[in-house]
Amino acid sequence: MIQKTVLKATPLSIAHLDLKGIQYRPEQVFQFLNEIARLGYNALLVEYEDIYPYKDASFAIDPEEIWTLDFVKQFLKKADELKVEIIPLQQTLGHLEYAFRWDRFQKYAMPHGFPSTLHIGSPEAKEWLRGLLLEVIQMHKNSRFIHLGMDEARSLALYAKAIKADPLVLFLDYLEELCALCSEYGKTPLIWSDMLEDHIAPANIERIKALSDKVILVSWDYTSTSAPLHTVRFDGWRCSKQWIEKPETADKVALYDGLKWCEDWAPEIQQLVSKYRQTPLQFEPLFQAGVWKDMGFTVFGGCGVGVSSEGGTVPWYHQRIANIEQWRTSVEKWKLDGLIYTVWARAGGCMPPNVIFDLRWPLLAYGTGITFFEGIPQEKLQALLYKIGRCNESWSIESWIQEEVDALTPQVRSHQYEWKTLQLMVRVFAVQRTLKGLTWEMERYGCGNRFMASEWEKLHQKLQDIQNKLRALREELRVHLDERYYGKGLEEWFLEIFDIPLSGLEKTEVVMLQKMETARRLFSR
């Protein structure tokens, strides 16, 4: 049973280290811990994924990336010295693709959908997972908590349908087994709350409430800001039916097939959410965390410092800051017990790596109110980050931002390495924008043979300029990032950001030269 008195004083500020992405060099891991402590975080959620040194299983594509048991012990000792509590995360239901991509482990996966969800109908699969979980629990003797994941287990619904069962009943049965195991070893389990939000129904409300003294819920939302919500996640994704009946007023509302209506909620669900309904059409941001708190749960929020939808170049800083601000407001308003500043390394174990972690530090610093780049006033830095984010979303002022970053460089008195990463990635982003423009022109003019040779020559020169800039930036970033990072994830990042675009440009150049020659022959008379 959770000792809630332990959590009552100050909400935990929890940073996130997701190790399924680009790996830090070993010596840099300890510097990472120093920085987390300096910024004022009192806990760190560590998602080991395939780099954990399990006794009887190896999941990493590159064995050299696996931490040794001795290194894990050094890591935990350093965290103890810094008074940063480590919360290990061991996936126990979904997001096990790092294991199930291997043929020898696929027998433990759900027989339905993408192989990432544990087959909880198989005693053998559950026993296998239990072994992994116990290894992690026993290694982290000083941790009060263990995060069980349990998010986005989409294949569970397919399995439940196949055996004519309620997916949430299966989920809760399994969760209760895990809670009993954690209690046996003196650990308080955390889970992400989205599966409850997807499948809650009147029939299971009381059973969910009964778990309030056994598990901490982490309600995550990486997009909400202070704006009211039109579409909400509770008993599935829903919005008001009035939006589709009055399309002329729904300019900012995204409707799609499969969306359910708030008007169709059962009365018991309506009662849970009614206090968070600002108007018949809109809801309070992040209200699910308030609902779980009302039910008596210990609740942590989950904001998005690093999300996968941004790609691998630069963050949508303005949206990340707005999401952090709203979560901090909600933590205070609803007396939540902690806030996890999630920094996802990939969208999933099989997807390309996200933005280089260096570019996330200013957001983690923002979360605790610390100035990260000494020498640059906080207001000026925030304005710069907003501009970069807006360019990623809709603006097109990369050249101005480049000039501003370069002009500020002499003022930076700390974290020059991270600043240089930002400086280089702004340049990469600017070249990517130019490449998008070239692609648009090729699509516009390349479908026929009406474009004159002189203009093809100009486009060819632009293409060569892009190639040269990308190659030069790749080389500069290669030297720079090799100081701090290594491994297969880094190679994948270079492949996505540089090598695939450069390969595409080579193919584009062949077509472009053919079009140029055709134009010369066609229009020579």
Short mmCIF file of C-alpha atoms in Angstrom, two decimals:
data_model
loop_
_atom_site.label_atom_id
_atom_site.label_comp_id
_atom_site.label_asym_id
_atom_site.label_seq_id
_atom_site.Cartn_x
_atom_site.Cartn_y
_atom_site.Cartn_z
CA MET A 1 0.00 0.00 0.00
CA ILE A 2 1.35 3.48 -0.91
CA GLN A 3 2.63 5.55 1.99
CA LYS A 4 1.00 8.75 0.76
CA THR A 5 2.44 10.81 3.61
CA VAL A 6 5.84 10.46 1.92
CA LEU A 7 4.56 12.35 -1.09
CA LYS A 8 2.55 15.09 0.57
CA ALA A 9 5.20 17.78 1.12
CA THR A 10 6.57 19.01 -2.23
CA PRO A 11 5.57 17.50 -5.58
CA LEU A 12 8.36 15.47 -7.13
CA SER A 13 10.11 17.07 -10.11
CA ILE A 14 11.06 14.09 -12.26
CA ALA A 15 13.29 14.28 -15.32
CA HIS A 16 13.34 11.48 -17.90
CA LEU A 17 16.23 9.57 -19.47
CA ASP A 18 15.00 7.40 -22.35
CA LEU A 19 17.85 5.08 -23.33
CA LYS A 20 16.31 3.63 -26.47
CA GLY A 21 17.67 6.46 -28.60
CA ILE A 22 21.11 7.96 -29.15
CA GLN A 23 23.49 6.74 -26.46
CA TYR A 24 25.67 8.96 -24.32
CA ARG A 25 29.28 7.91 -24.03
CA PRO A 26 29.75 6.30 -20.59
CA GLU A 27 31.61 9.23 -19.02
CA GLN A 28 28.88 11.58 -20.22
CA VAL A 29 26.19 9.65 -18.31
CA PHE A 30 27.61 10.89 -15.02
CA GLN A 31 27.76 14.45 -16.30
CA PHE A 32 24.11 14.05 -17.26
CA LEU A 33 23.29 13.17 -13.63
CA ASN A 34 25.26 16.20 -12.40
CA GLU A 35 23.24 18.45 -14.68
CA ILE A 36 19.91 16.94 -13.59
CA ALA A 37 20.82 17.59 -9.95
CA ARG A 38 22.05 21.13 -10.72
CA LEU A 39 18.74 21.97 -12.36
CA GLY A 40 16.89 20.96 -9.18
CA TYR A 41 15.28 17.68 -10.20
CA ASN A 42 14.87 15.31 -7.26
CA ALA A 43 14.07 12.19 -9.30
CA LEU A 44 14.94 10.67 -12.67
CA LEU A 45 12.75 8.24 -14.59
CA VAL A 46 15.16 5.88 -16.39
CA GLU A 47 13.83 3.88 -19.32
CA TYR A 48 16.60 1.36 -19.90
CA GLU A 49 14.98 -0.50 -22.83
CA ASP A 50 17.47 -2.81 -24.53
CA ILE A 51 20.65 -1.52 -22.87
CA TYR A 52 19.85 -3.14 -19.48
CA PRO A 53 22.12 -6.11 -18.64
CA TYR A 54 19.50 -8.81 -18.06
CA LYS A 55 20.94 -12.13 -16.93
CA ASP A 56 19.18 -14.41 -19.40
CA ALA A 57 18.15 -12.07 -22.21
CA SER A 58 19.91 -9.70 -24.58
CA PHE A 59 17.88 -7.33 -26.72
CA ALA A 60 20.36 -4.75 -28.07
CA ILE A 61 21.22 -4.65 -31.76
CA ASP A 62 24.71 -3.46 -30.78
CA PRO A 63 25.97 -5.47 -27.77
CA GLU A 64 28.57 -2.77 -27.06
CA GLU A 65 25.76 -0.41 -26.02
CA ILE A 66 24.55 -2.67 -23.20
CA TRP A 67 25.46 -1.34 -19.77
CA THR A 68 27.36 -3.72 -17.50
CA LEU A 69 25.97 -4.52 -14.05
CA ASP A 70 28.95 -2.68 -12.59
CA PHE A 71 28.12 0.43 -14.63
CA VAL A 72 24.46 0.32 -13.47
CA LYS A 73 25.71 0.16 -9.87
CA GLN A 74 28.03 3.13 -10.45
CA PHE A 75 25.15 5.05 -12.03
CA LEU A 76 22.87 4.37 -9.04
CA LYS A 77 25.64 5.23 -6.57
CA LYS A 78 26.25 8.56 -8.30
CA ALA A 79 22.53 9.34 -8.27
CA ASP A 80 22.37 8.56 -4.53
CA GLU A 81 25.28 10.92 -3.89
CA LEU A 82 23.47 13.67 -5.80
CA LYS A 83 20.17 12.90 -4.00
CA VAL A 84 18.44 12.14 -7.29
CA GLU A 85 16.03 9.25 -6.81
CA ILE A 86 16.10 6.80 -9.72
CA ILE A 87 12.72 5.48 -10.85
CA PRO A 88 13.36 2.57 -13.21
CA LEU A 89 10.86 1.94 -15.99
CA GLN A 90 10.37 -1.65 -17.12
CA GLN A 91 7.71 -2.07 -19.77
CA THR A 92 5.32 -4.83 -18.70
CA LEU A 93 2.58 -4.73 -21.34
CA GLY A 94 3.02 -2.48 -24.38
CA HIS A 95 6.11 -1.02 -26.07
CA LEU A 96 8.03 -4.29 -25.88
CA GLU A 97 8.98 -4.14 -29.56
CA TYR A 98 12.62 -3.92 -28.51
CA ALA A 99 12.23 -7.54 -27.34
CA PHE A 100 9.68 -8.83 -29.83
CA ARG A 101 11.65 -7.75 -32.90
CA TRP A 102 13.81 -10.81 -32.13
CA ASP A 103 12.39 -14.10 -33.43
CA ARG A 104 13.32 -15.93 -30.22
CA PHE A 105 11.05 -13.70 -28.13
CA GLN A 106 8.04 -13.28 -30.45
CA LYS A 107 6.31 -16.26 -28.83
CA TYR A 108 5.63 -13.95 -25.87
CA ALA A 109 3.89 -11.28 -27.97
CA MET A 110 0.18 -10.88 -28.58
CA PRO A 111 -0.89 -12.85 -31.67
CA HIS A 112 -2.81 -9.79 -32.85
CA GLY A 113 -1.54 -6.51 -34.30
CA PHE A 114 1.99 -5.11 -34.24
CA PRO A 115 4.35 -7.22 -32.07
CA SER A 116 4.83 -4.87 -29.14
CA THR A 117 2.28 -6.05 -26.55
CA LEU A 118 2.82 -8.90 -24.07
CA HIS A 119 0.48 -11.85 -24.50
CA ILE A 120 -1.11 -11.70 -21.05
CA GLY A 121 -3.26 -14.71 -21.93
CA SER A 122 -0.06 -16.79 -21.90
CA PRO A 123 1.26 -17.89 -18.47
CA GLU A 124 4.65 -18.51 -20.08
CA ALA A 125 4.81 -14.93 -21.41
CA LYS A 126 3.84 -13.43 -18.08
CA GLU A 127 6.44 -15.52 -16.26
CA TRP A 128 9.11 -14.39 -18.72
CA LEU A 129 8.20 -10.73 -18.15
CA ARG A 130 8.05 -11.24 -14.40
CA GLY A 131 11.68 -12.39 -14.52
CA LEU A 132 12.77 -9.19 -16.30
CA LEU A 133 10.82 -7.04 -13.88
CA LEU A 134 12.29 -8.72 -10.81
CA GLU A 135 15.83 -8.18 -12.08
CA VAL A 136 15.19 -4.45 -12.38
CA ILE A 137 13.39 -4.23 -9.02
CA GLN A 138 16.16 -6.08 -7.17
CA MET A 139 18.89 -3.93 -8.72
CA HIS A 140 17.19 -0.69 -7.60
CA LYS A 141 17.09 -1.34 -3.87
CA ASN A 142 17.02 2.36 -2.93
CA SER A 143 14.13 3.26 -5.24
CA ARG A 144 10.71 3.62 -3.68
CA PHE A 145 9.06 3.25 -7.08
CA ILE A 146 8.99 1.07 -10.16
CA HIS A 147 7.33 2.31 -13.35
CA LEU A 148 5.49 -0.50 -15.13
CA GLY A 149 4.69 1.43 -18.32
CA MET A 150 1.45 -0.29 -19.48
CA ASP A 151 0.68 2.43 -22.03
CA GLU A 152 -0.53 2.19 -25.62
CA ALA A 153 -1.10 -1.58 -25.52
CA ARG A 154 -3.31 -1.44 -28.59
CA SER A 155 -3.12 -5.16 -29.38
CA LEU A 156 -4.86 -5.88 -26.08
CA ALA A 157 -8.16 -4.61 -27.51
CA LEU A 158 -7.76 -6.88 -30.55
CA TYR A 159 -7.06 -9.86 -28.31
CA ALA A 160 -10.03 -9.02 -26.06
CA LYS A 161 -12.31 -8.87 -29.09
CA ALA A 162 -11.02 -12.25 -30.31
CA ILE A 163 -11.80 -13.95 -26.99
CA LYS A 164 -14.97 -11.90 -26.38
CA ALA A 165 -13.67 -10.16 -23.25
CA ASP A 166 -13.56 -6.59 -21.92
CA PRO A 167 -10.04 -5.20 -22.58
CA LEU A 168 -10.04 -3.22 -19.36
CA VAL A 169 -11.01 -6.27 -17.31
CA LEU A 170 -7.99 -8.08 -18.77
CA PHE A 171 -5.84 -5.00 -18.11
CA LEU A 172 -6.98 -4.69 -14.49
CA ASP A 173 -6.56 -8.41 -13.80
CA TYR A 174 -2.97 -8.18 -14.96
CA LEU A 175 -2.31 -4.89 -13.16
CA GLU A 176 -3.50 -6.38 -9.88
CA GLU A 177 -1.02 -9.26 -10.31
CA LEU A 178 1.81 -6.77 -10.89
CA CYS A 179 0.78 -4.60 -7.94
CA ALA A 180 0.92 -7.66 -5.67
CA LEU A 181 4.41 -8.47 -6.94
CA CYS A 182 5.62 -4.89 -6.40
CA SER A 183 4.14 -4.83 -2.90
CA GLU A 184 5.99 -8.06 -2.07
CA TYR A 185 9.28 -6.27 -2.84
CA GLY A 186 8.35 -3.00 -1.15
CA LYS A 187 7.93 -0.97 -4.35
CA THR A 188 5.15 1.41 -5.29
CA PRO A 189 4.23 0.92 -8.96
CA LEU A 190 3.53 3.71 -11.43
CA ILE A 191 1.65 3.28 -14.71
CA TRP A 192 0.75 5.65 -17.53
CA SER A 193 -3.02 6.25 -17.36
CA ASP A 194 -3.96 6.24 -21.05
CA MET A 195 -5.32 2.66 -21.14
CA LEU A 196 -7.73 3.59 -18.35
CA GLU A 197 -8.71 6.73 -20.21
CA ASP A 198 -9.30 4.73 -23.40
CA HIS A 199 -11.46 2.01 -21.85
CA ILE A 200 -13.07 3.34 -18.66
CA ALA A 201 -16.77 2.44 -18.45
CA PRO A 202 -19.47 2.48 -15.74
CA ALA A 203 -18.95 -1.24 -15.06
CA ASN A 204 -15.32 -0.79 -13.99
CA ILE A 205 -15.29 2.59 -12.21
CA GLU A 206 -15.43 1.08 -8.72
CA ARG A 207 -12.76 -1.48 -9.55
CA ILE A 208 -10.48 1.30 -10.75
CA LYS A 209 -11.10 3.28 -7.56
CA ALA A 210 -10.15 0.22 -5.51
CA LEU A 211 -6.62 0.45 -6.95
CA SER A 212 -6.05 3.98 -5.66
CA ASP A 213 -3.92 2.81 -2.72
CA LYS A 214 -1.94 0.32 -4.83
CA VAL A 215 -0.68 2.23 -7.87
CA ILE A 216 0.31 5.77 -8.87
CA LEU A 217 -1.25 7.02 -12.09
CA VAL A 218 0.79 9.17 -14.46
CA SER A 219 -1.59 11.20 -16.60
CA TRP A 220 0.35 12.27 -19.69
CA ASP A 221 -0.55 14.88 -22.27
CA TYR A 222 2.11 16.48 -24.46
CA THR A 223 0.01 18.88 -26.54
CA SER A 224 -2.47 20.66 -24.26
CA THR A 225 -1.84 24.28 -23.36
CA SER A 226 -4.04 26.82 -21.59
CA ALA A 227 -6.58 26.67 -24.42
CA PRO A 228 -9.83 24.79 -23.69
CA LEU A 229 -10.07 21.29 -25.14
CA HIS A 230 -12.49 20.47 -27.94
CA THR A 231 -11.47 16.81 -28.18
CA VAL A 232 -10.81 14.78 -25.04
CA ARG A 233 -9.59 11.28 -24.18
CA PHE A 234 -11.97 9.63 -21.73
CA ASP A 235 -13.88 6.46 -22.59
CA GLY A 236 -12.21 6.82 -25.98
CA TRP A 237 -11.58 10.02 -27.93
CA ARG A 238 -14.62 12.28 -27.91
CA CYS A 239 -15.90 15.75 -28.74
CA SER A 240 -19.29 17.42 -28.79
CA LYS A 241 -21.62 16.42 -31.60
CA GLN A 242 -22.46 20.11 -31.97
CA TRP A 243 -19.18 20.70 -33.82
CA ILE A 244 -20.23 18.53 -36.74
CA GLU A 245 -23.72 19.98 -36.75
CA LYS A 246 -22.30 23.54 -36.98
CA PRO A 247 -19.24 23.21 -39.22
CA GLU A 248 -19.07 26.94 -39.85
CA THR A 249 -17.97 27.44 -36.21
CA ALA A 250 -15.50 24.54 -36.07
CA ASP A 251 -12.49 26.10 -37.80
CA LYS A 252 -10.02 24.73 -35.25
CA VAL A 253 -11.67 21.41 -34.47
CA ALA A 254 -10.28 18.26 -36.07
CA LEU A 255 -12.95 15.62 -36.68
CA TYR A 256 -12.16 12.14 -37.97
CA ASP A 257 -13.72 8.73 -38.50
CA GLY A 258 -14.07 6.77 -35.28
CA LEU A 259 -14.41 9.83 -33.03
CA LYS A 260 -17.12 9.40 -30.39
CA TRP A 261 -19.49 12.04 -29.01
CA CYS A 262 -19.50 13.48 -25.50
CA GLU A 263 -23.30 13.48 -25.63
CA ASP A 264 -23.18 9.67 -25.72
CA TRP A 265 -21.27 9.27 -22.46
CA ALA A 266 -23.04 7.16 -19.85
CA PRO A 267 -24.39 9.19 -16.88
CA GLU A 268 -21.68 7.73 -14.60
CA ILE A 269 -18.95 9.02 -16.91
CA GLN A 270 -20.71 12.36 -17.32
CA GLN A 271 -20.66 12.71 -13.54
CA LEU A 272 -16.90 12.12 -13.37
CA VAL A 273 -16.09 14.82 -15.93
CA SER A 274 -18.88 17.35 -15.34
CA LYS A 275 -16.86 19.66 -13.04
CA TYR A 276 -14.19 19.97 -15.77
CA ARG A 277 -16.58 20.97 -18.54
CA GLN A 278 -16.12 24.69 -19.13
CA THR A 279 -18.88 24.92 -21.76
CA PRO A 280 -21.07 22.32 -23.50
CA LEU A 281 -18.39 22.23 -26.22
CA GLN A 282 -15.13 22.58 -24.27
CA PHE A 283 -13.22 21.04 -21.39
CA GLU A 284 -10.53 22.15 -19.02
CA PRO A 285 -7.02 21.23 -20.21
CA LEU A 286 -5.48 18.11 -18.65
CA PHE A 287 -8.72 17.37 -16.78
CA GLN A 288 -8.04 13.60 -16.66
CA ALA A 289 -5.41 14.17 -13.95
CA GLY A 290 -8.08 15.94 -11.91
CA VAL A 291 -10.50 13.04 -12.36
CA TRP A 292 -7.93 10.51 -11.10
CA LYS A 293 -7.12 12.76 -8.14
CA ASP A 294 -10.84 12.96 -7.34
CA MET A 295 -10.90 9.16 -7.25
CA GLY A 296 -8.26 9.16 -4.52
CA PHE A 297 -5.18 8.26 -6.57
CA THR A 298 -1.69 9.59 -6.09
CA VAL A 299 -1.23 11.33 -9.45
CA PHE A 300 1.84 12.49 -11.34
CA GLY A 301 1.49 14.58 -14.47
CA GLY A 302 3.46 13.92 -17.63
CA CYS A 303 4.44 16.93 -19.76
CA GLY A 304 6.25 16.74 -23.09
CA VAL A 305 9.78 18.15 -23.15
CA GLY A 306 10.70 15.88 -26.05
CA VAL A 307 8.03 14.41 -28.32
CA SER A 308 8.35 12.33 -31.45
CA SER A 309 6.15 14.34 -33.79
CA GLU A 310 8.82 17.07 -34.02
CA GLY A 311 11.20 14.88 -35.99
CA GLY A 312 14.96 14.91 -35.52
CA THR A 313 16.08 18.49 -36.15
CA VAL A 314 14.77 21.19 -33.77
CA PRO A 315 11.97 21.15 -31.17
CA TRP A 316 8.66 22.97 -31.37
CA TYR A 317 9.91 25.02 -28.42
CA HIS A 318 6.88 27.29 -28.15
CA GLN A 319 4.50 24.35 -27.83
CA ARG A 320 6.77 22.52 -25.38
CA ILE A 321 7.00 25.61 -23.14
CA ALA A 322 3.23 26.15 -23.24
CA ASN A 323 2.62 22.50 -22.31
CA ILE A 324 5.08 22.72 -19.39
CA GLU A 325 3.42 25.90 -18.13
CA GLN A 326 -0.06 24.37 -18.23
CA TRP A 327 1.05 21.23 -16.43
CA ARG A 328 2.73 23.26 -13.68
CA THR A 329 -0.52 25.21 -13.28
CA SER A 330 -2.52 21.99 -13.05
CA VAL A 331 -0.11 20.40 -10.54
CA GLU A 332 -0.70 23.34 -8.22
CA LYS A 333 -4.44 23.62 -8.86
CA TRP A 334 -5.29 19.96 -8.31
CA LYS A 335 -2.55 19.26 -5.74
CA LEU A 336 -0.90 16.62 -7.90
CA ASP A 337 1.97 14.69 -6.37
CA GLY A 338 4.63 15.12 -9.04
CA LEU A 339 5.40 16.04 -12.62
CA ILE A 340 7.46 13.98 -15.04
CA TYR A 341 9.24 16.01 -17.72
CA THR A 342 9.27 13.33 -20.41
CA VAL A 343 12.00 13.39 -23.06
CA TRP A 344 11.22 10.64 -25.55
CA ALA A 345 14.15 9.34 -27.60
CA ARG A 346 11.99 7.70 -30.27
CA ALA A 347 8.32 7.31 -31.12
CA GLY A 348 8.86 3.59 -30.53
CA GLY A 349 11.66 1.10 -30.47
CA CYS A 350 11.65 0.73 -34.26
CA MET A 351 11.35 4.41 -35.24
CA PRO A 352 14.16 6.90 -36.02
CA PRO A 353 15.73 8.82 -33.09
CA ASN A 354 14.26 12.16 -32.09
CA VAL A 355 15.98 15.53 -31.58
CA ILE A 356 19.50 15.44 -30.06
CA PHE A 357 19.16 15.68 -26.26
CA ASP A 358 21.37 18.81 -26.11
CA LEU A 359 18.46 20.80 -27.52
CA ARG A 360 16.18 19.64 -24.68
CA TRP A 361 18.24 21.06 -21.83
CA PRO A 362 16.83 24.62 -22.09
CA LEU A 363 13.34 23.13 -21.66
CA LEU A 364 14.34 21.05 -18.64
CA ALA A 365 15.91 24.19 -17.19
CA TYR A 366 12.72 26.11 -17.91
CA GLY A 367 10.78 23.47 -15.97
CA THR A 368 12.67 24.27 -12.76
CA GLY A 369 13.18 27.98 -13.39
CA ILE A 370 16.95 27.81 -13.97
CA THR A 371 18.80 29.87 -16.60
CA PHE A 372 20.61 27.36 -18.79
CA PHE A 373 22.83 29.45 -21.09
CA GLU A 374 24.51 31.89 -18.74
CA GLY A 375 25.19 35.22 -20.38
CA ILE A 376 21.93 35.27 -22.34
CA PRO A 377 18.99 36.87 -20.49
CA GLN A 378 16.15 34.42 -19.94
CA GLU A 379 13.62 36.58 -21.79
CA LYS A 380 15.88 36.82 -24.84
CA LEU A 381 16.53 33.07 -24.81
CA GLN A 382 12.84 32.27 -24.52
CA ALA A 383 12.02 34.60 -27.41
CA LEU A 384 14.70 32.88 -29.53
CA LEU A 385 13.34 29.43 -28.66
CA TYR A 386 9.83 30.54 -29.58
CA LYS A 387 11.04 31.73 -32.99
CA ILE A 388 12.80 28.41 -33.65
CA GLY A 389 9.68 26.50 -32.68
CA ARG A 390 7.42 28.67 -34.79
CA CYS A 391 9.67 28.09 -37.79
CA ASN A 392 9.31 24.35 -37.29
CA GLU A 393 5.55 24.87 -37.28
CA SER A 394 4.70 27.64 -39.74
CA TRP A 395 7.16 30.56 -39.96
CA SER A 396 9.93 30.85 -42.53
CA ILE A 397 12.58 33.16 -41.06
CA GLU A 398 15.45 30.68 -40.70
CA SER A 399 18.06 33.09 -42.04
CA TRP A 400 17.12 35.71 -39.43
CA ILE A 401 17.30 33.13 -36.66
CA GLN A 402 20.69 31.93 -37.91
CA GLU A 403 22.00 35.48 -37.70
CA GLU A 404 20.56 35.93 -34.20
CA VAL A 405 22.08 32.68 -32.91
CA ASP A 406 25.48 33.56 -34.40
CA ALA A 407 25.35 37.05 -32.91
CA LEU A 408 24.55 35.69 -29.43
CA THR A 409 27.32 33.08 -29.49
CA PRO A 410 30.07 35.33 -27.97
CA GLN A 411 27.76 36.04 -24.99
CA VAL A 412 27.31 32.38 -24.00
CA ARG A 413 29.28 31.74 -20.79
CA SER A 414 28.13 28.20 -20.00
CA HIS A 415 27.12 25.09 -21.92
CA GLN A 416 28.96 26.12 -25.05
CA TYR A 417 28.74 22.54 -26.32
CA GLU A 418 24.94 22.53 -26.18
CA TRP A 419 24.85 25.99 -27.73
CA LYS A 420 26.98 24.81 -30.65
CA THR A 421 24.60 21.88 -31.17
CA LEU A 422 21.72 24.36 -31.31
CA GLN A 423 23.65 26.62 -33.67
CA LEU A 424 24.44 23.76 -36.06
CA MET A 425 20.93 22.33 -35.96
CA VAL A 426 19.39 25.70 -36.82
CA ARG A 427 21.62 25.68 -39.91
CA VAL A 428 20.55 22.15 -40.77
CA PHE A 429 16.92 23.16 -40.38
CA ALA A 430 17.44 26.13 -42.71
CA VAL A 431 18.94 23.86 -45.38
CA GLN A 432 16.06 21.40 -44.93
CA ARG A 433 13.61 24.24 -45.57
CA THR A 434 15.49 25.15 -48.77
CA LEU A 435 15.37 21.49 -49.78
CA LYS A 436 11.60 21.44 -49.31
CA GLY A 437 11.36 24.45 -51.62
CA LEU A 438 13.46 22.72 -54.25
CA THR A 439 11.32 19.59 -53.99
CA TRP A 440 8.21 21.71 -54.48
CA GLU A 441 9.71 23.30 -57.61
CA MET A 442 10.67 19.90 -59.02
CA GLU A 443 7.13 18.62 -58.48
CA ARG A 444 5.68 21.77 -60.01
CA TYR A 445 7.82 21.88 -63.15
CA GLY A 446 9.13 18.33 -63.55
CA CYS A 447 5.84 16.68 -64.51
CA GLY A 448 6.15 17.93 -68.10
CA ASN A 449 8.67 19.41 -70.56
CA ARG A 450 7.58 23.06 -70.62
CA PHE A 451 10.28 24.52 -68.32
CA MET A 452 13.14 26.33 -70.12
CA ALA A 453 16.77 25.19 -69.85
CA SER A 454 18.01 28.41 -68.26
CA GLU A 455 15.66 27.89 -65.27
CA TRP A 456 16.65 24.24 -64.95
CA GLU A 457 20.24 25.48 -64.71
CA LYS A 458 19.28 27.73 -61.80
CA LEU A 459 17.53 24.86 -60.03
CA HIS A 460 20.56 22.66 -60.63
CA GLN A 461 22.82 25.25 -59.01
CA LYS A 462 20.44 25.43 -56.05
CA LEU A 463 20.55 21.64 -55.76
CA GLN A 464 24.36 21.63 -55.76
CA ASP A 465 24.40 24.35 -53.10
CA ILE A 466 22.11 22.24 -50.88
CA GLN A 467 24.27 19.17 -51.40
CA ASN A 468 27.42 21.07 -50.46
CA LYS A 469 25.85 22.62 -47.35
CA LEU A 470 24.44 19.31 -46.14
CA ARG A 471 27.75 17.54 -46.63
CA ALA A 472 29.65 20.27 -44.80
CA LEU A 473 27.15 20.34 -41.92
CA ARG A 474 27.21 16.56 -41.70
CA GLU A 475 30.97 16.58 -41.30
CA GLU A 476 30.91 19.35 -38.70
CA LEU A 477 28.16 17.66 -36.69
CA ARG A 478 29.89 14.30 -36.98
CA VAL A 479 33.01 15.66 -35.30
CA HIS A 480 30.97 17.59 -32.73
CA LEU A 481 28.52 14.87 -31.69
CA ASP A 482 31.15 12.13 -31.57
CA GLU A 483 32.55 13.86 -28.49
CA ARG A 484 29.43 13.06 -26.48
CA TYR A 485 27.41 10.33 -28.24
CA TYR A 486 28.03 7.00 -29.94
CA GLY A 487 26.31 3.83 -31.17
CA LYS A 488 23.73 2.61 -33.65
CA GLY A 489 21.21 5.29 -32.68
CA LEU A 490 23.61 8.05 -33.68
CA GLU A 491 24.21 6.35 -37.03
CA GLU A 492 20.46 6.11 -37.60
CA TRP A 493 20.09 9.81 -36.83
CA PHE A 494 22.75 10.75 -39.39
CA LEU A 495 21.09 8.44 -41.90
CA GLU A 496 17.72 10.17 -41.49
CA ILE A 497 18.92 13.78 -41.27
CA PHE A 498 21.69 13.67 -43.89
CA ASP A 499 22.31 10.46 -45.80
CA ILE A 500 18.79 9.72 -47.07
CA PRO A 501 18.22 13.35 -48.20
CA LEU A 502 21.62 13.39 -49.92
CA SER A 503 20.83 10.12 -51.68
CA GLY A 504 17.51 11.60 -52.78
CA LEU A 505 19.27 14.69 -54.12
CA GLU A 506 21.54 12.50 -56.23
CA LYS A 507 18.52 10.86 -57.82
CA THR A 508 16.85 14.24 -58.25
CA GLU A 509 19.96 15.55 -59.99
CA VAL A 510 19.78 12.76 -62.60
CA VAL A 511 16.18 13.69 -63.45
CA MET A 512 17.00 17.39 -63.41
CA LEU A 513 19.87 17.00 -65.87
CA GLN A 514 17.65 14.93 -68.15
CA LYS A 515 14.99 17.65 -68.04
CA MET A 516 17.62 20.31 -68.73
CA GLU A 517 18.91 18.47 -71.79
CA THR A 518 15.39 17.88 -73.07
CA ALA A 519 14.62 21.58 -72.71
CA ARG A 520 17.76 22.54 -74.61
CA ARG A 521 16.79 20.31 -77.53
CA LEU A 522 13.11 21.23 -77.46
CA PHE A 523 13.50 25.01 -77.27
CA SER A 524 16.67 25.44 -79.37
CA ARG A 525 14.78 26.59 -82.45
#
